[in-house]
mmCIF file of C-alpha atoms and ligand atoms in Angstrom:
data_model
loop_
_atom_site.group_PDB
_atom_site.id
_atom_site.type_symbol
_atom_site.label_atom_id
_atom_site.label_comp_id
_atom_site.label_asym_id
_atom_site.label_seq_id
_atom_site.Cartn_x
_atom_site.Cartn_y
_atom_site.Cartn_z
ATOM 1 C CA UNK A 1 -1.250 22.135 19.309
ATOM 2 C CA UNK A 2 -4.745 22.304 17.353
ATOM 3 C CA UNK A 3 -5.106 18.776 15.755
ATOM 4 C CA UNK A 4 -8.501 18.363 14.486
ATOM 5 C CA UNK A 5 -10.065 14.750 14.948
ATOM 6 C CA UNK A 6 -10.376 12.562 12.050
ATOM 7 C CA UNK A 7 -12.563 9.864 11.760
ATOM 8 C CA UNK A 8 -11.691 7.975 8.547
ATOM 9 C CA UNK A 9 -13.927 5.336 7.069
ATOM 10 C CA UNK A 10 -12.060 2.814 4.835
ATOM 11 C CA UNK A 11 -14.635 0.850 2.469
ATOM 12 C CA UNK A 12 -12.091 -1.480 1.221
ATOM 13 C CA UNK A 13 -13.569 -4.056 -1.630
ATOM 14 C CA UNK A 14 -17.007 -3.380 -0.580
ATOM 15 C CA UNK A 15 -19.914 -1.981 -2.453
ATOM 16 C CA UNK A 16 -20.926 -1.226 -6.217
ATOM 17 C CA UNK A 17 -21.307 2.490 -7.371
ATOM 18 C CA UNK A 18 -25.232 2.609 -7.041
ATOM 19 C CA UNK A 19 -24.615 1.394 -3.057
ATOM 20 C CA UNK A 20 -21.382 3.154 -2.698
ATOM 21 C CA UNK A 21 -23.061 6.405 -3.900
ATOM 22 C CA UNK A 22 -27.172 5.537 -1.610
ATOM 23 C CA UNK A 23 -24.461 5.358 1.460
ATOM 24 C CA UNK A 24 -22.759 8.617 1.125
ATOM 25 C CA UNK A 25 -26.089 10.393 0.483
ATOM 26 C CA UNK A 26 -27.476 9.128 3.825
ATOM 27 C CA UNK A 27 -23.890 10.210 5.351
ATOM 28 C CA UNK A 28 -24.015 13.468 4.415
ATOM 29 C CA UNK A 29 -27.674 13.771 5.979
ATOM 30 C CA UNK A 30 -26.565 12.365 9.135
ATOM 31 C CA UNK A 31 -23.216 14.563 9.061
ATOM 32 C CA UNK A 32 -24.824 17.863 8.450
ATOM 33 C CA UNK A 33 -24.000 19.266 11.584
ATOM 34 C CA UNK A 34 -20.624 17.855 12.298
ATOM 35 C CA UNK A 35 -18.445 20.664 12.677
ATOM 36 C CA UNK A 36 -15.862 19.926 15.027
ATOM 37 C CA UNK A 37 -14.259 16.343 13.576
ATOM 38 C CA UNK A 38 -13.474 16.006 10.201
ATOM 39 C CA UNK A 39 -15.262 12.632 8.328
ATOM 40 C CA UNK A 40 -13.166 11.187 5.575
ATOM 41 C CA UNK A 41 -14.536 8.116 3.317
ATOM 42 C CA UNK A 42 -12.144 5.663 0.869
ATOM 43 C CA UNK A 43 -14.690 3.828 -1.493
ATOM 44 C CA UNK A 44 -13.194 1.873 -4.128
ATOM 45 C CA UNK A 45 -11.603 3.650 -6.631
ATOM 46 C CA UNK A 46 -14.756 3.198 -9.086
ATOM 47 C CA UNK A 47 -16.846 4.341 -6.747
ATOM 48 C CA UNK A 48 -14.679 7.065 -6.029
ATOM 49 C CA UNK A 49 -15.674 9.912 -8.416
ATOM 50 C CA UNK A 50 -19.321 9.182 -7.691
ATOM 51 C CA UNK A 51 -18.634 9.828 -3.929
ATOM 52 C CA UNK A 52 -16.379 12.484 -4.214
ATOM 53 C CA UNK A 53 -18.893 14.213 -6.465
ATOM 54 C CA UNK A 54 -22.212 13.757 -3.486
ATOM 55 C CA UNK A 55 -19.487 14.870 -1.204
ATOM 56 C CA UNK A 56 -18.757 18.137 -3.094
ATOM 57 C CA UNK A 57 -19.943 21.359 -1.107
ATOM 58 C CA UNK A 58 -20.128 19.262 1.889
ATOM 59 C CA UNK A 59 -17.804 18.496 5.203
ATOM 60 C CA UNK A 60 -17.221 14.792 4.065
ATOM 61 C CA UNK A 61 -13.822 14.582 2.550
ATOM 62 C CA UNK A 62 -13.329 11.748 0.043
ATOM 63 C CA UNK A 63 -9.958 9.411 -0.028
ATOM 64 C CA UNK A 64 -8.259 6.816 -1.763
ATOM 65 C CA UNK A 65 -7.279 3.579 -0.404
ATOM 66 C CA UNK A 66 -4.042 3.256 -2.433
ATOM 67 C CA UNK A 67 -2.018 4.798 -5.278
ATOM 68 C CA UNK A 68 0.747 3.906 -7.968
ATOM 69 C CA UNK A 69 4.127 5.935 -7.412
ATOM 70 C CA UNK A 70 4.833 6.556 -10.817
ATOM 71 C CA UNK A 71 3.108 9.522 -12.749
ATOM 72 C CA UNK A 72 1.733 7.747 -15.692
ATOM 73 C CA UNK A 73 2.823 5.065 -18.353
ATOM 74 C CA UNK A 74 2.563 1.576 -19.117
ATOM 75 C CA UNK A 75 1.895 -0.029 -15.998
ATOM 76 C CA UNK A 76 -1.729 -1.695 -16.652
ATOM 77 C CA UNK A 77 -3.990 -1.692 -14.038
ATOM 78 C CA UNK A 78 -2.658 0.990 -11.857
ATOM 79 C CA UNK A 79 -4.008 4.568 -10.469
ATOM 80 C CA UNK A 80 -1.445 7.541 -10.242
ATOM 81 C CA UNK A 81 -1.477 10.279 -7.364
ATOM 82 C CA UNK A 82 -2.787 12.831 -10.361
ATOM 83 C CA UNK A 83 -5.775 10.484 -11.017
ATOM 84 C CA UNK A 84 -7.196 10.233 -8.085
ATOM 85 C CA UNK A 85 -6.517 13.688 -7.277
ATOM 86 C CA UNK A 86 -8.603 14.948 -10.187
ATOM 87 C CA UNK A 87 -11.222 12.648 -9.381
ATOM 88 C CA UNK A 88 -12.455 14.727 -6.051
ATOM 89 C CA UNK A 89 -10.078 13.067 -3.265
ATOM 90 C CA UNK A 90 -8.349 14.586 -0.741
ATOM 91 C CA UNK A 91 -6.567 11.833 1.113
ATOM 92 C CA UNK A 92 -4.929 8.690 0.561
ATOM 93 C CA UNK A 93 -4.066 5.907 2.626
ATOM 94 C CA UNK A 94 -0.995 3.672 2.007
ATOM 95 C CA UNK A 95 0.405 1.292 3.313
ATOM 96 C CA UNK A 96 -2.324 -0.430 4.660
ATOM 97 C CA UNK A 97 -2.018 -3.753 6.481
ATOM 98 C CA UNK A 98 -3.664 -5.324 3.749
ATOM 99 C CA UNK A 99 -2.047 -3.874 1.299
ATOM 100 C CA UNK A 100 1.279 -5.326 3.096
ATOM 101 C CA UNK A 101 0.258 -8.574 3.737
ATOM 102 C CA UNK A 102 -1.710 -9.742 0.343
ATOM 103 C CA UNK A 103 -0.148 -7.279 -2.146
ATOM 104 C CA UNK A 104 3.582 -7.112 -1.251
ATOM 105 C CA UNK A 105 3.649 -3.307 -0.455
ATOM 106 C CA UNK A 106 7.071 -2.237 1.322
ATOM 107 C CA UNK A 107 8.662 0.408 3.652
ATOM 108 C CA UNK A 108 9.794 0.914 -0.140
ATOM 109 C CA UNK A 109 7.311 1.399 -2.106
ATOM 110 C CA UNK A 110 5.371 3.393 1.120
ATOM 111 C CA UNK A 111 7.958 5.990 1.045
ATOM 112 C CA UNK A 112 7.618 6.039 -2.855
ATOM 113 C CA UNK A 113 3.867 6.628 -2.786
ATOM 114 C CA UNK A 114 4.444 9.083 0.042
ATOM 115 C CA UNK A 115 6.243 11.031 -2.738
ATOM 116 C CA UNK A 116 4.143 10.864 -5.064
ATOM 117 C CA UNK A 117 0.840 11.710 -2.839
ATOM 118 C CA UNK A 118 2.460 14.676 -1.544
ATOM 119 C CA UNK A 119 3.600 16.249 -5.069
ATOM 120 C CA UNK A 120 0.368 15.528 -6.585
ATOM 121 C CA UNK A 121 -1.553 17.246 -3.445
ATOM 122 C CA UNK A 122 -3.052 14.584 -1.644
ATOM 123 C CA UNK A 123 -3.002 14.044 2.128
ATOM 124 C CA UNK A 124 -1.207 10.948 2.901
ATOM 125 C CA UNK A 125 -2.505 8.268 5.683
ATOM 126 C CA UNK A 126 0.554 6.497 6.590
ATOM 127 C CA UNK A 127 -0.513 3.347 7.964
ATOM 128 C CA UNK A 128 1.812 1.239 10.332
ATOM 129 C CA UNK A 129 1.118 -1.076 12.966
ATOM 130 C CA UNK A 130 2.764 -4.713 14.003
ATOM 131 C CA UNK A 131 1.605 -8.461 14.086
ATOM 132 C CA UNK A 132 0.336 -10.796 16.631
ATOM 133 C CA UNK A 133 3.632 -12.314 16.216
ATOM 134 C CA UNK A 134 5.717 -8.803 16.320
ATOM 135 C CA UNK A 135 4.324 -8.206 19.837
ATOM 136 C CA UNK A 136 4.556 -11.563 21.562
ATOM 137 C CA UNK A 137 7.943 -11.139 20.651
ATOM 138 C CA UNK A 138 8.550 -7.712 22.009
ATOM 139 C CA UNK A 139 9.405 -6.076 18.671
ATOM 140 C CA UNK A 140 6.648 -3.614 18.312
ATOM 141 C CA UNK A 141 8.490 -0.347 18.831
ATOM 142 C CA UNK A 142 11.186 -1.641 16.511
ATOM 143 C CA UNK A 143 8.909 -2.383 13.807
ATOM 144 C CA UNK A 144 6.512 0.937 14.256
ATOM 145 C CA UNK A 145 9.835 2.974 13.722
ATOM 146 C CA UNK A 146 11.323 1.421 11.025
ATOM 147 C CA UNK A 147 8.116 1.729 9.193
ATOM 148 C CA UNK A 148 8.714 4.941 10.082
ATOM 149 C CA UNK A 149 11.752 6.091 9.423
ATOM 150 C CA UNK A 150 11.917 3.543 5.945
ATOM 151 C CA UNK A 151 8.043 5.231 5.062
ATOM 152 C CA UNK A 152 9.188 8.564 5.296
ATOM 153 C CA UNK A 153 12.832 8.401 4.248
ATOM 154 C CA UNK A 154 14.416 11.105 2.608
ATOM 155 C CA UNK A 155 11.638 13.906 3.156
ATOM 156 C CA UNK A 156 12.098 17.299 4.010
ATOM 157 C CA UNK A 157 10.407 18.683 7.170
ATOM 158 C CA UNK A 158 8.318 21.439 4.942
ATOM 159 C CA UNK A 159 6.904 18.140 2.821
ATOM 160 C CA UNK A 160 4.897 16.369 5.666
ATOM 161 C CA UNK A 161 2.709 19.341 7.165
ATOM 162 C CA UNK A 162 -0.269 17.219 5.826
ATOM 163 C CA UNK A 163 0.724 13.612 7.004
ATOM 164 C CA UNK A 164 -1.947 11.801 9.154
ATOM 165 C CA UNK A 165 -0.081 8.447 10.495
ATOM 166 C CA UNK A 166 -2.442 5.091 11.370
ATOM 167 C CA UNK A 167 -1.627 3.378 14.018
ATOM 168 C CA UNK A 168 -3.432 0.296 13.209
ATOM 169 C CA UNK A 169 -1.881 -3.532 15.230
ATOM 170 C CA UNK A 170 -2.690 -6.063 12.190
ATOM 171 C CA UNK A 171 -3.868 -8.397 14.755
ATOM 172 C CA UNK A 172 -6.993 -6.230 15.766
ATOM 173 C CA UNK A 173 -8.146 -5.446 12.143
ATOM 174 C CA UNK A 174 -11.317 -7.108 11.304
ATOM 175 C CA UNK A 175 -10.861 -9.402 14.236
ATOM 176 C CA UNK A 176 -12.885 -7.845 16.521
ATOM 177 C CA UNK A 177 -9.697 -7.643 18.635
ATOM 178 C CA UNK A 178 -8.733 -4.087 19.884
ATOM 179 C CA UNK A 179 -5.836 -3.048 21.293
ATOM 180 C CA UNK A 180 -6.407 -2.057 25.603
ATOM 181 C CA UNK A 181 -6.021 1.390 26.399
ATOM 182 C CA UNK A 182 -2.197 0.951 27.914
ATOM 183 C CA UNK A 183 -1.056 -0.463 24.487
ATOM 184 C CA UNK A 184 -2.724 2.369 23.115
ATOM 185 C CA UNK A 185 -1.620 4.955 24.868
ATOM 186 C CA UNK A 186 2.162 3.734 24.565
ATOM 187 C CA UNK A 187 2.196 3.373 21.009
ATOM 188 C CA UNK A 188 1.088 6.652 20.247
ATOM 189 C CA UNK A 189 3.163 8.140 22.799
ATOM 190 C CA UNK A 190 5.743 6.355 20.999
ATOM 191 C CA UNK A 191 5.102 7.321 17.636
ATOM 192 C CA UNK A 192 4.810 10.957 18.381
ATOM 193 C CA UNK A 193 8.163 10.948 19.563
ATOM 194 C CA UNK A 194 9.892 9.089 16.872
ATOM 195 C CA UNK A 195 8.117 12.206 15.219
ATOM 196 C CA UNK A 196 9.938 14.202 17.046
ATOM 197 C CA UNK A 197 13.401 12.107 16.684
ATOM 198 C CA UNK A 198 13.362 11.768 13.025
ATOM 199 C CA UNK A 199 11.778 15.121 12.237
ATOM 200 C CA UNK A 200 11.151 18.092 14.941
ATOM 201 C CA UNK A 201 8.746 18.229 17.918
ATOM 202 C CA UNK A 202 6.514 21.135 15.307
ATOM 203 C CA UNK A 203 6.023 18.171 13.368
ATOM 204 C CA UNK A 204 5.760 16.057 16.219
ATOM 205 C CA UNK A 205 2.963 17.622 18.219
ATOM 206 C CA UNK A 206 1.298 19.120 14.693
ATOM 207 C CA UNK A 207 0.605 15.352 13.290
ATOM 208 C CA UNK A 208 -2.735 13.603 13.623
ATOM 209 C CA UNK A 209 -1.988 9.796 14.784
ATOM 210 C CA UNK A 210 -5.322 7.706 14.344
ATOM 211 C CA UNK A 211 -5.990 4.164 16.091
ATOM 212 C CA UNK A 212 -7.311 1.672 13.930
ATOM 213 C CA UNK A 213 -8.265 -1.943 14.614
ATOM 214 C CA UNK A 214 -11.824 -2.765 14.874
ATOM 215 C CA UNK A 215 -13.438 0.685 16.406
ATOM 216 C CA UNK A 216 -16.731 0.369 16.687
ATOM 217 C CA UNK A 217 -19.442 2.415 18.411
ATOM 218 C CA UNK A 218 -18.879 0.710 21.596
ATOM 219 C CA UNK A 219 -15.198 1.635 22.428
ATOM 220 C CA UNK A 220 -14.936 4.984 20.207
ATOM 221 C CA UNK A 221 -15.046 6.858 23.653
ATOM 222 C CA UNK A 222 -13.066 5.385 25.443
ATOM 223 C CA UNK A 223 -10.078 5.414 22.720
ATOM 224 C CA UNK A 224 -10.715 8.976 22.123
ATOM 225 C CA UNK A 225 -10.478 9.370 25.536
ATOM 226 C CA UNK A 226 -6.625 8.449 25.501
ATOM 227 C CA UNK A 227 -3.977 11.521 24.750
ATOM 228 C CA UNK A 228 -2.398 11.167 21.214
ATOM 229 C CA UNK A 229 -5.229 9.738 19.956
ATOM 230 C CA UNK A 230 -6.333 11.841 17.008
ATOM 231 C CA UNK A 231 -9.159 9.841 15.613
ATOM 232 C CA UNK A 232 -9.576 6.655 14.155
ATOM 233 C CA UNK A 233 -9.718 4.869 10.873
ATOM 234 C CA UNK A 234 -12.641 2.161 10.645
ATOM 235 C CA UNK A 235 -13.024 -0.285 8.428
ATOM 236 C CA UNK A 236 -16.115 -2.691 9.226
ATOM 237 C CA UNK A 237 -17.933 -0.445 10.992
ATOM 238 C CA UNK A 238 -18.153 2.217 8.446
ATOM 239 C CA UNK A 239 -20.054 0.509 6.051
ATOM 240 C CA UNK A 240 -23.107 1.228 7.662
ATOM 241 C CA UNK A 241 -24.148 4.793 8.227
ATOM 242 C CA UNK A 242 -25.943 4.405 11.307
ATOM 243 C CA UNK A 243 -22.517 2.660 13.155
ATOM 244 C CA UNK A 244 -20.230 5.083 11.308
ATOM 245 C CA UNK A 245 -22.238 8.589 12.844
ATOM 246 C CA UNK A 246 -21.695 6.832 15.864
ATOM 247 C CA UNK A 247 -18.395 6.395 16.033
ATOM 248 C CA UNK A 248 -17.789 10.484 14.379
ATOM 249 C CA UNK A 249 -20.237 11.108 17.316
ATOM 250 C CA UNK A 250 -17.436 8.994 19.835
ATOM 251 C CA UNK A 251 -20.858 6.843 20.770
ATOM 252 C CA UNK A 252 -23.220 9.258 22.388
HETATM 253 C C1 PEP B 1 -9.100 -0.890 8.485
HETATM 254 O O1 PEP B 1 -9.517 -1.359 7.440
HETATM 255 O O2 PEP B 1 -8.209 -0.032 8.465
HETATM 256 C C2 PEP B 1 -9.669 -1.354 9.755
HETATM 257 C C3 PEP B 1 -9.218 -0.840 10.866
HETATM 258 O O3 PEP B 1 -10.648 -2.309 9.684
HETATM 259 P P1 PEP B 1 -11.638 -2.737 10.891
HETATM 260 O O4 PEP B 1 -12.182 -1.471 11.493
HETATM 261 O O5 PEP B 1 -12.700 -3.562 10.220
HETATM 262 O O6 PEP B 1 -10.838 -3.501 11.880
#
């Protein structure tokens, strides 16, 4: 099964428009002949439309790093699928760990935003992964599938062609933590075939599964390196262009 590798750089809260916009411009320099891995960025969502726009005619896809379910209304602050769509994005994460822990997103409300990314057009990032606390107690698996099954509930098999899943432990994100190769290895062994369980093994083998949890330029090899592993979403490390060709570049 053809899965192309995607290395996914999540900007989180960092950087204005000006910086946000002198950082892509040096990425798409340094990207120019990347042809085999696909390079996705998630600014802020201010900074979005400015990326999005020095990404245009290029191989760098732009992404947000969340979404509101609903299509539009009164709900102040928020960003529907549409939105973001017409503002030059391609994918969207959800469900990130941080999103989880400091902004009370759900199994719930993942599934709902799963919706909504798919029927607006956007590529969906679901992103998973257990705590420090989850795995000294041995309930890893449980917890991967049930943000699983609970994420995806209710979807057809024809709706997920596009879904990219994030396998990212919360203990390892901006900790400097990783996960070793055997944990690695299991999990996404694991999560390919709850694919397969919930879904069908098409779906199973077809979908990207990315490690996440603070790549860097050091240990990009050796996690691509592991089968299942389909690329990796970075945080940290691809805020700076010359760590983040690096890592697209698995460290050589
Ligand atoms: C992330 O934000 O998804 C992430 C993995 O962060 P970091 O690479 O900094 O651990």
């Amino acid at each position: 099964m053809n899965r192309k590798v995607l290395i996914a750089g999540n900007w989180k809260m960092y950087k204005t428009g000006l910086e946000a916009v002198q950082t892509a411009k040096k990425l798409t320099v340094l990207c120019t002949n990347v042809e085999d891995t696909e390079v996705m960025i998630a600014p802020s969502y201010l900074s979005l439309p400015l990326v999005a726009q020095v990404f245009q005619n290029t191989n760098i896809k732009t992404g947000a790093q969340n979404l509101y379910f609903e299509k539009e209304g009164a709900f102040t602050g928020e960003i529907s699928a549409d939105m973001i769509k017409s503002a030059g994005a391609e994918y969207v994460l959800i469900g990130h760990s941080e999103r989880r822990q400091f902004f009370g997103e759900t199994n719930a409300s993942v599934c709902k935003k799963i919706k909504a990314a798919i029927q607006s057009g956007l590529k969906p990032i679901l992103c998973i992964g257990e705590t420090e606390i989850q795995r000294n107690e041995e309930k890893t698996f449980g917890v991967l599938e049930n943000q699983i099954s609970d994420g995806l509930k209710g979807f057809g098999l024809g709706e997920l062609g596009d879904l990219v899943i994030a396998y990212e432990p919360v203990w390892a994100i901006g900790s400097g933590k990783t996960a070793n190769i055997e944990q690695v290895a299991e999990v996404h062994q694991y999560l390919r075939s709850v694919l397969e369980k919930l879904f069908s093994k098409d779906l199973a083998d077809g979908t990207r599964i990315l490690y996440g949890g603070s790549v860097k330029p050091a240990n990009i090899k050796e996690f691509m390196s592991i089968d299942n592993v389909d690329g990796a979403l970075v945080g940290g490390a691809s805020l700076d262009v010359s760590n983040f060709i690096q890592i697209i570049q698995f460290g050589v």
